[in-house]
Every structure is written in C-alpha cells, then in structure tokens.
Short mmCIF file of C-alpha atoms in Angstrom, two decimals:
data_model
loop_
_atom_site.label_atom_id
_atom_site.label_comp_id
_atom_site.label_asym_id
_atom_site.label_seq_id
_atom_site.Cartn_x
_atom_site.Cartn_y
_atom_site.Cartn_z
CA MET A 1 -33.67 -74.28 -61.09
CA ALA A 2 -36.18 -71.59 -62.01
CA THR A 3 -37.73 -71.65 -65.52
CA TYR A 4 -36.76 -68.03 -66.18
CA LYS A 5 -33.38 -66.55 -65.30
CA LEU A 6 -33.30 -62.75 -65.31
CA TYR A 7 -29.88 -61.10 -65.63
CA GLY A 8 -29.80 -57.71 -63.92
CA ARG A 9 -29.40 -55.91 -60.62
CA GLY A 10 -31.62 -54.10 -58.16
CA GLU A 11 -30.62 -50.62 -59.30
CA SER A 12 -31.72 -51.26 -62.89
CA GLY A 13 -35.24 -50.03 -63.57
CA ASN A 14 -35.08 -51.61 -67.01
CA THR A 15 -34.51 -54.98 -65.35
CA TYR A 16 -37.25 -54.19 -62.84
CA LYS A 17 -39.78 -53.83 -65.69
CA VAL A 18 -39.26 -57.51 -66.48
CA ALA A 19 -38.97 -58.63 -62.84
CA LEU A 20 -42.29 -56.94 -62.08
CA MET A 21 -43.97 -58.60 -65.09
CA LEU A 22 -42.65 -62.04 -64.08
CA ASN A 23 -43.91 -61.49 -60.54
CA LEU A 24 -47.31 -60.14 -61.57
CA CYS A 25 -47.74 -63.19 -63.86
CA GLU A 26 -46.60 -65.56 -61.07
CA LEU A 27 -44.01 -67.12 -63.35
CA ASP A 28 -41.19 -69.26 -61.96
CA TRP A 29 -38.16 -66.96 -62.12
CA ALA A 30 -34.93 -66.08 -60.34
CA PRO A 31 -32.66 -63.05 -60.61
CA GLU A 32 -29.09 -63.54 -61.84
CA PHE A 33 -26.97 -60.77 -60.39
CA VAL A 34 -24.76 -58.77 -62.78
CA ASP A 35 -22.51 -56.15 -61.22
CA PHE A 36 -21.76 -53.68 -64.00
CA PHE A 37 -19.81 -51.47 -61.67
CA ASP A 38 -17.11 -54.16 -61.86
CA PRO A 39 -15.44 -53.79 -65.33
CA GLU A 40 -14.35 -57.44 -65.45
CA THR A 41 -17.90 -58.67 -64.84
CA LYS A 42 -19.17 -56.33 -67.53
CA SER A 43 -16.64 -57.57 -70.07
CA ARG A 44 -17.40 -61.24 -69.24
CA PHE A 45 -21.13 -60.52 -69.54
CA ARG A 46 -20.60 -58.95 -72.96
CA SER A 47 -18.79 -61.94 -74.38
CA ALA A 48 -20.91 -64.64 -72.73
CA VAL A 49 -24.45 -63.25 -72.57
CA ASN A 50 -25.18 -59.98 -74.41
CA GLN A 51 -22.82 -58.44 -76.95
CA MET A 52 -24.49 -55.08 -76.41
CA GLY A 53 -23.57 -55.25 -72.72
CA GLU A 54 -27.08 -54.34 -71.62
CA ILE A 55 -29.37 -55.69 -68.94
CA PRO A 56 -32.01 -57.05 -68.70
CA VAL A 57 -31.55 -60.40 -70.42
CA LEU A 58 -34.18 -63.10 -69.93
CA GLU A 59 -32.93 -66.67 -70.33
CA PHE A 60 -35.20 -69.72 -70.61
CA GLY A 61 -34.45 -73.09 -72.20
CA SER A 62 -31.99 -72.30 -74.98
CA GLU A 63 -33.49 -68.85 -75.59
CA ARG A 64 -32.25 -65.43 -74.62
CA LEU A 65 -34.20 -62.20 -75.08
CA THR A 66 -32.96 -58.65 -74.57
CA GLN A 67 -34.66 -55.22 -74.48
CA SER A 68 -37.31 -54.88 -71.76
CA GLY A 69 -40.00 -53.90 -74.30
CA VAL A 70 -39.37 -57.08 -76.32
CA ILE A 71 -39.44 -59.28 -73.21
CA LEU A 72 -42.66 -57.66 -71.96
CA THR A 73 -44.29 -58.15 -75.38
CA TYR A 74 -43.15 -61.78 -75.48
CA LEU A 75 -44.35 -62.59 -71.94
CA SER A 76 -47.67 -60.86 -72.55
CA ALA A 77 -48.33 -62.94 -75.68
CA LEU A 78 -47.22 -66.10 -73.86
CA THR A 79 -49.41 -65.62 -70.78
CA GLY A 80 -52.28 -63.71 -72.37
CA ARG A 81 -51.89 -61.10 -69.62
CA PHE A 82 -51.34 -57.31 -69.64
CA GLY A 83 -51.74 -57.12 -73.43
CA GLY A 84 -54.07 -55.27 -75.78
CA LYS A 85 -57.60 -56.51 -76.47
CA ASN A 86 -57.39 -55.73 -80.18
CA GLU A 87 -55.01 -54.37 -82.83
CA GLU A 88 -55.78 -50.76 -81.93
CA GLU A 89 -54.87 -51.35 -78.28
CA ARG A 90 -51.75 -53.27 -79.25
CA LEU A 91 -50.55 -50.32 -81.35
CA GLU A 92 -51.37 -47.94 -78.50
CA ILE A 93 -49.34 -50.10 -76.10
CA LEU A 94 -46.45 -50.08 -78.58
CA ARG A 95 -46.70 -46.29 -78.76
CA TRP A 96 -46.13 -46.01 -75.01
CA LEU A 97 -43.37 -48.62 -74.96
CA LEU A 98 -41.54 -46.55 -77.58
CA PHE A 99 -42.24 -43.29 -75.77
CA ASP A 100 -40.99 -44.84 -72.53
CA ASN A 101 -37.73 -45.91 -74.16
CA HIS A 102 -37.31 -42.68 -76.08
CA ARG A 103 -38.22 -40.07 -73.50
CA PHE A 104 -39.72 -41.25 -70.19
CA SER A 105 -37.55 -43.92 -68.56
CA SER A 106 -34.50 -43.01 -70.61
CA PHE A 107 -33.53 -39.49 -69.51
CA TYR A 108 -34.83 -40.04 -65.98
CA ALA A 109 -32.79 -43.25 -65.63
CA THR A 110 -29.59 -41.50 -66.65
CA LEU A 111 -30.32 -38.55 -64.34
CA ARG A 112 -30.95 -40.91 -61.42
CA MET A 113 -27.78 -42.90 -62.12
CA ARG A 114 -25.60 -39.79 -62.23
CA VAL A 115 -27.19 -37.65 -59.52
CA GLY A 116 -29.06 -40.15 -57.34
CA LEU A 117 -26.69 -43.14 -57.33
CA LYS A 118 -23.27 -41.71 -58.17
CA GLY A 119 -23.78 -38.38 -56.40
CA GLU A 120 -22.53 -36.35 -59.39
CA VAL A 121 -22.60 -32.59 -58.80
CA GLU A 122 -24.99 -30.43 -60.78
CA SER A 123 -23.76 -29.60 -64.32
CA PRO A 124 -25.16 -28.57 -67.70
CA VAL A 125 -25.58 -32.27 -68.48
CA THR A 126 -27.62 -33.07 -65.34
CA GLU A 127 -29.72 -29.96 -66.02
CA PHE A 128 -30.28 -31.11 -69.60
CA LEU A 129 -31.31 -34.59 -68.44
CA ARG A 130 -33.70 -33.15 -65.83
CA MET A 131 -35.26 -30.80 -68.39
CA GLN A 132 -35.84 -33.69 -70.81
CA ALA A 133 -37.19 -35.95 -68.05
CA ASN A 134 -39.57 -33.25 -66.80
CA ALA A 135 -40.89 -32.66 -70.34
CA ALA A 136 -41.73 -36.38 -70.59
CA PHE A 137 -43.32 -36.36 -67.11
CA VAL A 138 -45.53 -33.43 -68.17
CA ASP A 139 -46.73 -35.43 -71.20
CA VAL A 140 -47.58 -38.43 -69.03
CA GLU A 141 -49.29 -36.28 -66.37
CA ARG A 142 -51.50 -34.80 -69.12
CA HIS A 143 -52.23 -38.21 -70.62
CA LEU A 144 -53.35 -39.61 -67.24
CA ASP A 145 -56.06 -36.96 -66.89
CA GLY A 146 -59.23 -39.03 -66.48
CA ARG A 147 -57.36 -42.30 -66.96
CA SER A 148 -56.47 -44.94 -64.34
CA TYR A 149 -53.98 -46.69 -66.59
CA VAL A 150 -51.91 -45.69 -69.62
CA VAL A 151 -53.91 -47.72 -72.18
CA GLY A 152 -57.55 -48.78 -71.80
CA ASP A 153 -59.17 -49.41 -68.43
CA ARG A 154 -56.78 -51.94 -66.92
CA PRO A 155 -53.03 -52.36 -66.41
CA THR A 156 -50.97 -53.37 -69.46
CA ILE A 157 -47.29 -53.81 -70.25
CA ALA A 158 -47.28 -50.08 -71.11
CA ASP A 159 -47.82 -49.35 -67.39
CA ILE A 160 -45.30 -52.01 -66.35
CA SER A 161 -42.65 -50.52 -68.64
CA MET A 162 -43.31 -46.94 -67.56
CA ALA A 163 -43.25 -47.91 -63.87
CA GLY A 164 -39.65 -49.08 -64.23
CA TYR A 165 -37.98 -46.16 -62.44
CA ILE A 166 -40.92 -44.74 -60.52
CA TYR A 167 -40.42 -46.48 -57.17
CA PHE A 168 -36.78 -45.63 -56.57
CA ASP A 169 -36.17 -43.23 -53.69
CA GLU A 170 -32.85 -41.71 -54.73
CA LYS A 171 -32.83 -37.95 -55.09
CA THR A 172 -32.92 -36.67 -58.68
CA GLY A 173 -34.16 -33.11 -58.23
CA ILE A 174 -37.56 -34.18 -59.57
CA ASP A 175 -40.26 -34.45 -56.93
CA LEU A 176 -42.97 -36.97 -57.89
CA ALA A 177 -45.39 -35.07 -55.63
CA THR A 178 -45.47 -32.32 -58.27
CA TYR A 179 -47.08 -34.86 -60.62
CA PRO A 180 -50.22 -35.92 -58.70
CA ARG A 181 -51.69 -38.11 -61.46
CA ILE A 182 -48.40 -39.96 -61.97
CA SER A 183 -48.15 -40.44 -58.18
CA ALA A 184 -51.70 -41.81 -57.98
CA TRP A 185 -51.04 -44.09 -60.97
CA ALA A 186 -47.83 -45.40 -59.35
CA SER A 187 -49.76 -46.17 -56.14
CA ARG A 188 -52.42 -47.94 -58.18
CA ILE A 189 -49.80 -50.18 -59.86
CA SER A 190 -48.17 -50.89 -56.48
CA ARG A 191 -51.45 -52.37 -55.19
CA LEU A 192 -51.58 -55.06 -57.91
CA PRO A 193 -51.22 -58.61 -56.52
CA GLY A 194 -47.59 -59.65 -56.92
CA TRP A 195 -46.14 -56.12 -56.92
CA ALA A 196 -42.89 -55.65 -55.04
CA HIS A 197 -40.29 -52.88 -54.82
CA PRO A 198 -37.26 -53.36 -57.13
CA TYR A 199 -34.88 -53.60 -54.17
CA ASP A 200 -36.98 -56.45 -52.80
CA LEU A 201 -36.95 -58.37 -56.09
CA MET A 202 -33.27 -58.26 -57.08
CA PRO A 203 -29.88 -58.01 -55.34
CA ARG A 204 -28.24 -54.58 -55.39
CA ALA A 205 -24.76 -53.80 -56.64
CA MET A 206 -24.14 -50.66 -54.65
CA GLY A 207 -24.68 -52.03 -51.17
CA LEU A 208 -26.61 -49.04 -49.83
CA GLU A 209 -29.39 -49.47 -47.34
CA ARG A 210 -32.81 -48.74 -48.74
CA GLN A 211 -33.94 -45.33 -47.50
CA MET B 1 -56.33 -35.74 -102.14
CA ALA B 2 -53.76 -38.34 -101.19
CA THR B 3 -54.87 -41.35 -99.11
CA TYR B 4 -52.18 -40.74 -96.51
CA LYS B 5 -51.31 -37.32 -95.12
CA LEU B 6 -47.98 -37.17 -93.27
CA TYR B 7 -47.47 -34.27 -90.87
CA GLY B 8 -43.82 -33.33 -90.57
CA ARG B 9 -40.98 -31.40 -92.13
CA GLY B 10 -37.85 -32.15 -94.11
CA GLU B 11 -35.48 -31.73 -91.19
CA SER B 12 -37.24 -34.41 -89.13
CA GLY B 13 -35.59 -37.80 -89.44
CA ASN B 14 -38.43 -39.31 -87.43
CA THR B 15 -40.86 -38.10 -90.09
CA TYR B 16 -38.49 -39.33 -92.80
CA LYS B 17 -38.72 -42.88 -91.43
CA VAL B 18 -42.43 -42.88 -92.32
CA ALA B 19 -42.01 -40.94 -95.59
CA LEU B 20 -39.42 -43.47 -96.74
CA MET B 21 -41.71 -46.40 -95.85
CA LEU B 22 -44.64 -44.83 -97.72
CA ASN B 23 -42.42 -44.27 -100.74
CA LEU B 24 -40.84 -47.73 -100.69
CA CYS B 25 -44.35 -49.25 -100.50
CA GLU B 26 -45.58 -46.98 -103.34
CA LEU B 27 -48.50 -45.80 -101.23
CA ASP B 28 -50.50 -42.70 -102.18
CA TRP B 29 -49.24 -40.04 -99.73
CA ALA B 30 -48.49 -36.35 -99.41
CA PRO B 31 -46.48 -34.41 -96.85
CA GLU B 32 -48.27 -31.84 -94.67
CA PHE B 33 -45.73 -29.23 -93.63
CA VAL B 34 -45.47 -28.37 -89.92
CA ASP B 35 -43.07 -25.59 -88.98
CA PHE B 36 -42.22 -26.17 -85.34
CA PHE B 37 -39.79 -23.31 -85.32
CA ASP B 38 -42.88 -21.07 -85.33
CA PRO B 39 -44.37 -21.21 -81.77
CA GLU B 40 -47.91 -20.40 -82.95
CA THR B 41 -47.89 -23.26 -85.45
CA LYS B 42 -46.60 -25.60 -82.76
CA SER B 43 -49.34 -24.61 -80.34
CA ARG B 44 -52.05 -24.97 -83.02
CA PHE B 45 -50.64 -28.38 -83.97
CA ARG B 46 -50.76 -29.50 -80.32
CA SER B 47 -54.42 -28.64 -79.90
CA ALA B 48 -55.63 -29.78 -83.33
CA VAL B 49 -53.48 -32.80 -84.22
CA ASN B 50 -51.18 -34.22 -81.55
CA GLN B 51 -51.42 -33.31 -77.87
CA MET B 52 -47.82 -34.46 -77.39
CA GLY B 53 -46.72 -31.93 -80.00
CA GLU B 54 -44.61 -34.48 -81.86
CA ILE B 55 -44.16 -35.28 -85.52
CA PRO B 56 -44.65 -37.52 -87.42
CA VAL B 57 -48.42 -37.98 -87.46
CA LEU B 58 -49.97 -40.12 -90.19
CA GLU B 59 -53.57 -39.29 -91.04
CA PHE B 60 -55.84 -41.48 -93.19
CA GLY B 61 -59.63 -41.63 -93.21
CA SER B 62 -60.66 -40.76 -89.67
CA GLU B 63 -57.51 -42.30 -88.18
CA ARG B 64 -54.38 -40.67 -86.83
CA LEU B 65 -51.27 -42.54 -85.75
CA THR B 66 -48.22 -41.13 -83.96
CA GLN B 67 -44.74 -42.52 -83.13
CA SER B 68 -42.72 -43.58 -86.16
CA GLY B 69 -42.25 -47.13 -84.80
CA VAL B 70 -46.00 -47.58 -84.45
CA ILE B 71 -46.67 -46.24 -87.95
CA LEU B 72 -43.98 -48.45 -89.49
CA THR B 73 -45.42 -51.51 -87.70
CA TYR B 74 -48.93 -50.62 -88.87
CA LEU B 75 -47.92 -50.04 -92.51
CA SER B 76 -45.84 -53.22 -92.56
CA ALA B 77 -48.81 -55.32 -91.35
CA LEU B 78 -51.11 -53.54 -93.83
CA THR B 79 -48.92 -54.01 -96.90
CA GLY B 80 -47.20 -57.25 -95.93
CA ARG B 81 -43.88 -55.57 -96.70
CA PHE B 82 -40.66 -55.03 -94.68
CA GLY B 83 -41.96 -57.14 -91.78
CA GLY B 84 -40.71 -60.28 -90.01
CA LYS B 85 -41.25 -63.74 -91.50
CA ASN B 86 -42.11 -65.27 -88.13
CA GLU B 87 -42.56 -64.38 -84.45
CA GLU B 88 -38.83 -64.58 -83.78
CA GLU B 89 -38.07 -62.06 -86.54
CA ARG B 90 -40.91 -59.81 -85.42
CA LEU B 91 -39.44 -59.68 -81.89
CA GLU B 92 -35.98 -59.02 -83.34
CA ILE B 93 -37.40 -56.14 -85.41
CA LEU B 94 -39.09 -54.75 -82.29
CA ARG B 95 -35.75 -54.97 -80.46
CA TRP B 96 -34.11 -52.71 -83.03
CA LEU B 97 -37.06 -50.30 -83.17
CA LEU B 98 -36.73 -49.88 -79.40
CA PHE B 99 -32.94 -49.58 -79.57
CA ASP B 100 -33.30 -46.99 -82.34
CA ASN B 101 -35.68 -44.88 -80.24
CA HIS B 102 -33.71 -45.37 -77.05
CA ARG B 103 -30.14 -44.90 -78.21
CA PHE B 104 -29.48 -44.69 -81.96
CA SER B 105 -31.70 -42.07 -83.61
CA SER B 106 -32.44 -40.32 -80.33
CA PHE B 107 -29.12 -38.87 -79.15
CA TYR B 108 -27.87 -38.37 -82.70
CA ALA B 109 -31.04 -36.47 -83.66
CA THR B 110 -30.67 -34.08 -80.72
CA LEU B 111 -26.96 -33.59 -81.45
CA ARG B 112 -27.69 -32.80 -85.11
CA MET B 113 -30.51 -30.39 -84.18
CA ARG B 114 -28.33 -28.46 -81.75
CA VAL B 115 -24.96 -28.55 -83.52
CA GLY B 116 -25.83 -29.21 -87.16
CA LEU B 117 -29.02 -27.18 -87.61
CA LYS B 118 -28.91 -24.52 -84.89
CA GLY B 119 -25.13 -24.09 -84.90
CA GLU B 120 -24.85 -24.34 -81.11
CA VAL B 121 -21.28 -24.04 -79.84
CA GLU B 122 -19.62 -27.04 -78.25
CA SER B 123 -20.62 -27.61 -74.59
CA PRO B 124 -20.73 -30.41 -72.01
CA VAL B 125 -24.22 -31.23 -73.33
CA THR B 126 -23.18 -31.56 -76.98
CA GLU B 127 -20.19 -33.66 -75.84
CA PHE B 128 -22.53 -35.87 -73.81
CA LEU B 129 -24.88 -36.31 -76.78
CA ARG B 130 -21.98 -37.16 -79.12
CA MET B 131 -20.59 -39.69 -76.64
CA GLN B 132 -23.98 -41.41 -76.35
CA ALA B 133 -24.54 -41.34 -80.12
CA ASN B 134 -21.09 -42.80 -80.80
CA ALA B 135 -21.70 -45.61 -78.28
CA ALA B 136 -24.87 -46.54 -80.18
CA PHE B 137 -23.06 -46.31 -83.55
CA VAL B 138 -20.39 -48.70 -82.23
CA ASP B 139 -23.09 -51.23 -81.28
CA VAL B 140 -24.66 -51.02 -84.75
CA GLU B 141 -21.27 -51.24 -86.51
CA ARG B 142 -20.55 -54.44 -84.55
CA HIS B 143 -24.00 -55.86 -85.29
CA LEU B 144 -23.60 -55.28 -89.04
CA ASP B 145 -20.49 -57.46 -89.17
CA GLY B 146 -21.40 -60.11 -91.77
CA ARG B 147 -24.92 -58.74 -92.17
CA SER B 148 -26.38 -56.79 -95.10
CA TYR B 149 -29.43 -55.67 -93.14
CA VAL B 150 -30.27 -55.27 -89.46
CA VAL B 151 -32.63 -58.28 -89.22
CA GLY B 152 -32.55 -61.33 -91.50
CA ASP B 153 -31.34 -61.19 -95.08
CA ARG B 154 -33.54 -58.42 -96.49
CA PRO B 155 -34.58 -54.88 -95.56
CA THR B 156 -37.20 -54.53 -92.82
CA ILE B 157 -38.78 -51.67 -90.90
CA ALA B 158 -35.84 -51.99 -88.47
CA ASP B 159 -33.57 -50.69 -91.26
CA ILE B 160 -36.09 -48.04 -92.30
CA SER B 161 -36.32 -46.74 -88.73
CA MET B 162 -32.58 -46.74 -88.16
CA ALA B 163 -31.95 -44.97 -91.48
CA GLY B 164 -33.98 -41.98 -90.27
CA TYR B 165 -31.07 -39.62 -89.62
CA ILE B 166 -28.34 -41.28 -91.65
CA TYR B 167 -28.63 -39.30 -94.91
CA PHE B 168 -28.51 -35.78 -93.48
CA ASP B 169 -25.37 -33.84 -94.35
CA GLU B 170 -25.23 -31.37 -91.50
CA LYS B 171 -22.06 -31.43 -89.42
CA THR B 172 -22.37 -33.18 -86.05
CA GLY B 173 -18.78 -34.00 -85.21
CA ILE B 174 -19.45 -37.63 -86.07
CA ASP B 175 -17.99 -38.79 -89.37
CA LEU B 176 -19.93 -41.67 -90.89
CA ALA B 177 -16.78 -42.72 -92.76
CA THR B 178 -15.39 -43.98 -89.43
CA TYR B 179 -18.20 -46.56 -89.43
CA PRO B 180 -17.62 -48.44 -92.71
CA ARG B 181 -20.32 -51.08 -92.17
CA ILE B 182 -22.94 -48.46 -91.32
CA SER B 183 -21.88 -46.46 -94.40
CA ALA B 184 -22.17 -49.53 -96.65
CA TRP B 185 -25.55 -50.40 -95.12
CA ALA B 186 -26.81 -46.83 -95.69
CA SER B 187 -25.74 -47.04 -99.36
CA ARG B 188 -27.49 -50.38 -99.68
CA ILE B 189 -30.76 -48.91 -98.35
CA SER B 190 -30.40 -45.91 -100.66
CA ARG B 191 -30.41 -48.23 -103.69
CA LEU B 192 -33.85 -49.67 -102.90
CA PRO B 193 -36.49 -48.76 -105.51
CA GLY B 194 -38.44 -45.77 -104.20
CA TRP B 195 -35.66 -44.43 -101.96
CA ALA B 196 -35.26 -40.65 -101.87
CA HIS B 197 -33.34 -38.19 -99.70
CA PRO B 198 -35.44 -36.63 -96.87
CA TYR B 199 -35.01 -33.13 -98.33
CA ASP B 200 -36.46 -34.41 -101.61
CA LEU B 201 -39.50 -35.96 -99.93
CA MET B 202 -40.69 -33.18 -97.60
CA PRO B 203 -40.56 -29.37 -97.45
CA ARG B 204 -37.95 -27.89 -95.14
CA ALA B 205 -38.61 -25.38 -92.38
CA MET B 206 -35.17 -23.85 -92.21
CA GLY B 207 -34.82 -22.71 -95.80
CA LEU B 208 -31.22 -23.77 -96.26
CA GLU B 209 -29.96 -25.05 -99.55
CA ARG B 210 -29.04 -28.70 -99.51
CA GLN B 211 -25.26 -29.03 -99.34
#
C-alpha cells in the first residue's frame, strides 16, 4: 500500500495540485477515486472522509489533510522542496496561494466545470465567471513579466497551486494563447522532472477520451 | 505618524480583517482612505501602491504587504497573538484562511457589493452568488457545532478573517438569523477587547449613514 492516499478524480484541478506535488517530490502515493457525479458516493464520502465534501484529501498514517494549499504547505515543509528560502518568500508564496484560491483557480474551475465539462449553454453566470477568470489571468500575465516563476527564481508551491487547471483541454471560451507569458510559464512547469498531465495521474469520472 | 498605515475603506470587509487585527493587538495604526469608486484614484493607487489594484495594503517602514491572509499571518507571528499553538493548529488556521478566501468571504462580499451597496436588481448572477455564499455558510454553521471559535478554544486569525463581512448591515438576501451558531460566534468575537464595527474603524466611500 502506498504511503500517501490521495482522494480525488482526474477532472479535479484542485486534486491535481497535490498529485503534481507528490509526483514532483517522488513520494510514494496512489490516487483514490471519488466520483462526485454519483450522489451516493458523495454522501458516503462526506460522512466517512471529509464533512465538507471536498476533494482533495490526503491520507497518511492516521492523518487526513484537506485544502490543496494546506497540503502543499505541509508537503513542502516535510520534504524541504518547493518552499520559500526565507520568511519574506514564504509570505509571498502564501500571497499567491490565497490569490489562486480567491481569484485564479476558483472562477476558472467553475467556468470549466459548467461550460467545458457539463456543456452548459452561455448565460449571465458563465459570462460573469469568464469575466472574473480573465481579470485574474490579466493579473498573472502582468506579474510574469520578466519572471520565470511566480515567486523567486525557481518553482515553488505557488506555481504548483496555480498550475492546477492550466493543462486541461476543455473549451472554456478563454484561449491560453492570448496570455503568452502564462503559456510559456505553463510549458516551463511541464518540463520539470516528474510532471504529468492530470488525466495521466488520476482516474476520470466522466469517461471522455482525452482530446 | 502611525507605525502602520492601512490602505482601504470602510466598505471593504477584506480591509476590516486587518483593521480588526491591528485594533485587537493594540498596534499603532491609521487608516489611509482609498476611494475605488473614483476611477482616477484607482488608477493612481495601482501605479503607486499595489499593481493588482486591491485593498488592503499594510505599509510600515519601507515594507508593504498585500492580501489580508498574508497580513494577518505576519501580524500574528510578530505579536505572538491569535496564532496556532503548534504546527497542527497553524495548518488548521491556514485551512480556514484559504476556505474564507475561496468560498466564505468571497462570494458573500461580491453579493453584498452588488445587491447591498450598489442596489443591483436580482439576476441569475446574484442568485448564483447567494447560492454559493449560502453553501459556505452551511459548512461554517456545521463546523461551529460545539465550538466557540473556528480553531481550538480561543480566537485566532481564522476567526478574524472569517468575521470580515459578518457585521455589515446591508441587505443581501441572506439572513444571519438563519445561522444561529454563526450569529453567536459573531457576537462572541464582537465582545473581544478592542473590537469595533468596520464603519467605526475606517472612513466610508459611499457616504451612507450607518443603519
């Protein structure tokens, strides 16, 4: 049995953030598939694993951690990898973890779920989500001017968190090519030893072929 | 001149999170009013203070910090107050800071801005925001079962962050009375020495009388 069990599914970019970290750190881990599109599974998961009903959950020994940003922070401290060199860098990493959860992954993830995965027709809500996601993308594009990584001169858990939804192919009405620095940054992360696409790291719930 | 200068305005719950922390810690601080409803002020603020155009910003000496969760973490480490007792508690506090930014303050803040402050008529977007905010409120109401504070047995920066938007009176279509544990928790926080209402801590941009 693997040391780390990661509850999630291939479609979840928030789970991917942790899967990618585990892979980049060469830790002994295995995905534990949770199909939230099945209401019974979701209800069982809530009572047995995470009351908040959210993935990812990382299980090891008798411990369980939730929230991707918490798990990334924990694994970084444990392994001494992808963290800040000093207090200033650690605060800067935290700033981007919070930004990612507040504005970058968040709106984009919901847009992708509704438009890209569920095929929802355009509505004021999908337009709102796209507007919010684009505003966050603009901030990141500006920040990456002259920078190879989000914090400092090497990859950190800030990059790993923010890369959570960047490799999915589903159509969202946002074309990554219009953000050249984000595209270059995503390619840079994808060349790190141990990188793999989310659909190659975890089983998918929706059974679609990868495009 | 005060040691800490806090850029923000009375209507901003994210700024209030920091103002409340500064007040609870009896630090020497003063608000610096930023009126984002004036486009010229916003543009000047972007170029001179924060490229991302967001409040709060805490300025002290030659330092500037942004993101309320970062500032709260910094001030907690500095003063030794409202932090975790050990690594486990610190991770649990981080979990709620992330949750607050991802789902609790975030949707509710946008709903209040659009419906409560700008008087926007009901739409699919305001309904979406209210649905998301209520889902987060339900999670917090459940978590507070048997707990006086969000983490451990005393107030921490997790509570201070999550209390950011809880004392505003503007109508949002969400009645706090339907969440009795959240209401009791909010009252508990409001009895801490140094607590004050956001409109009594910072100047307001919108010039309305407090209800």
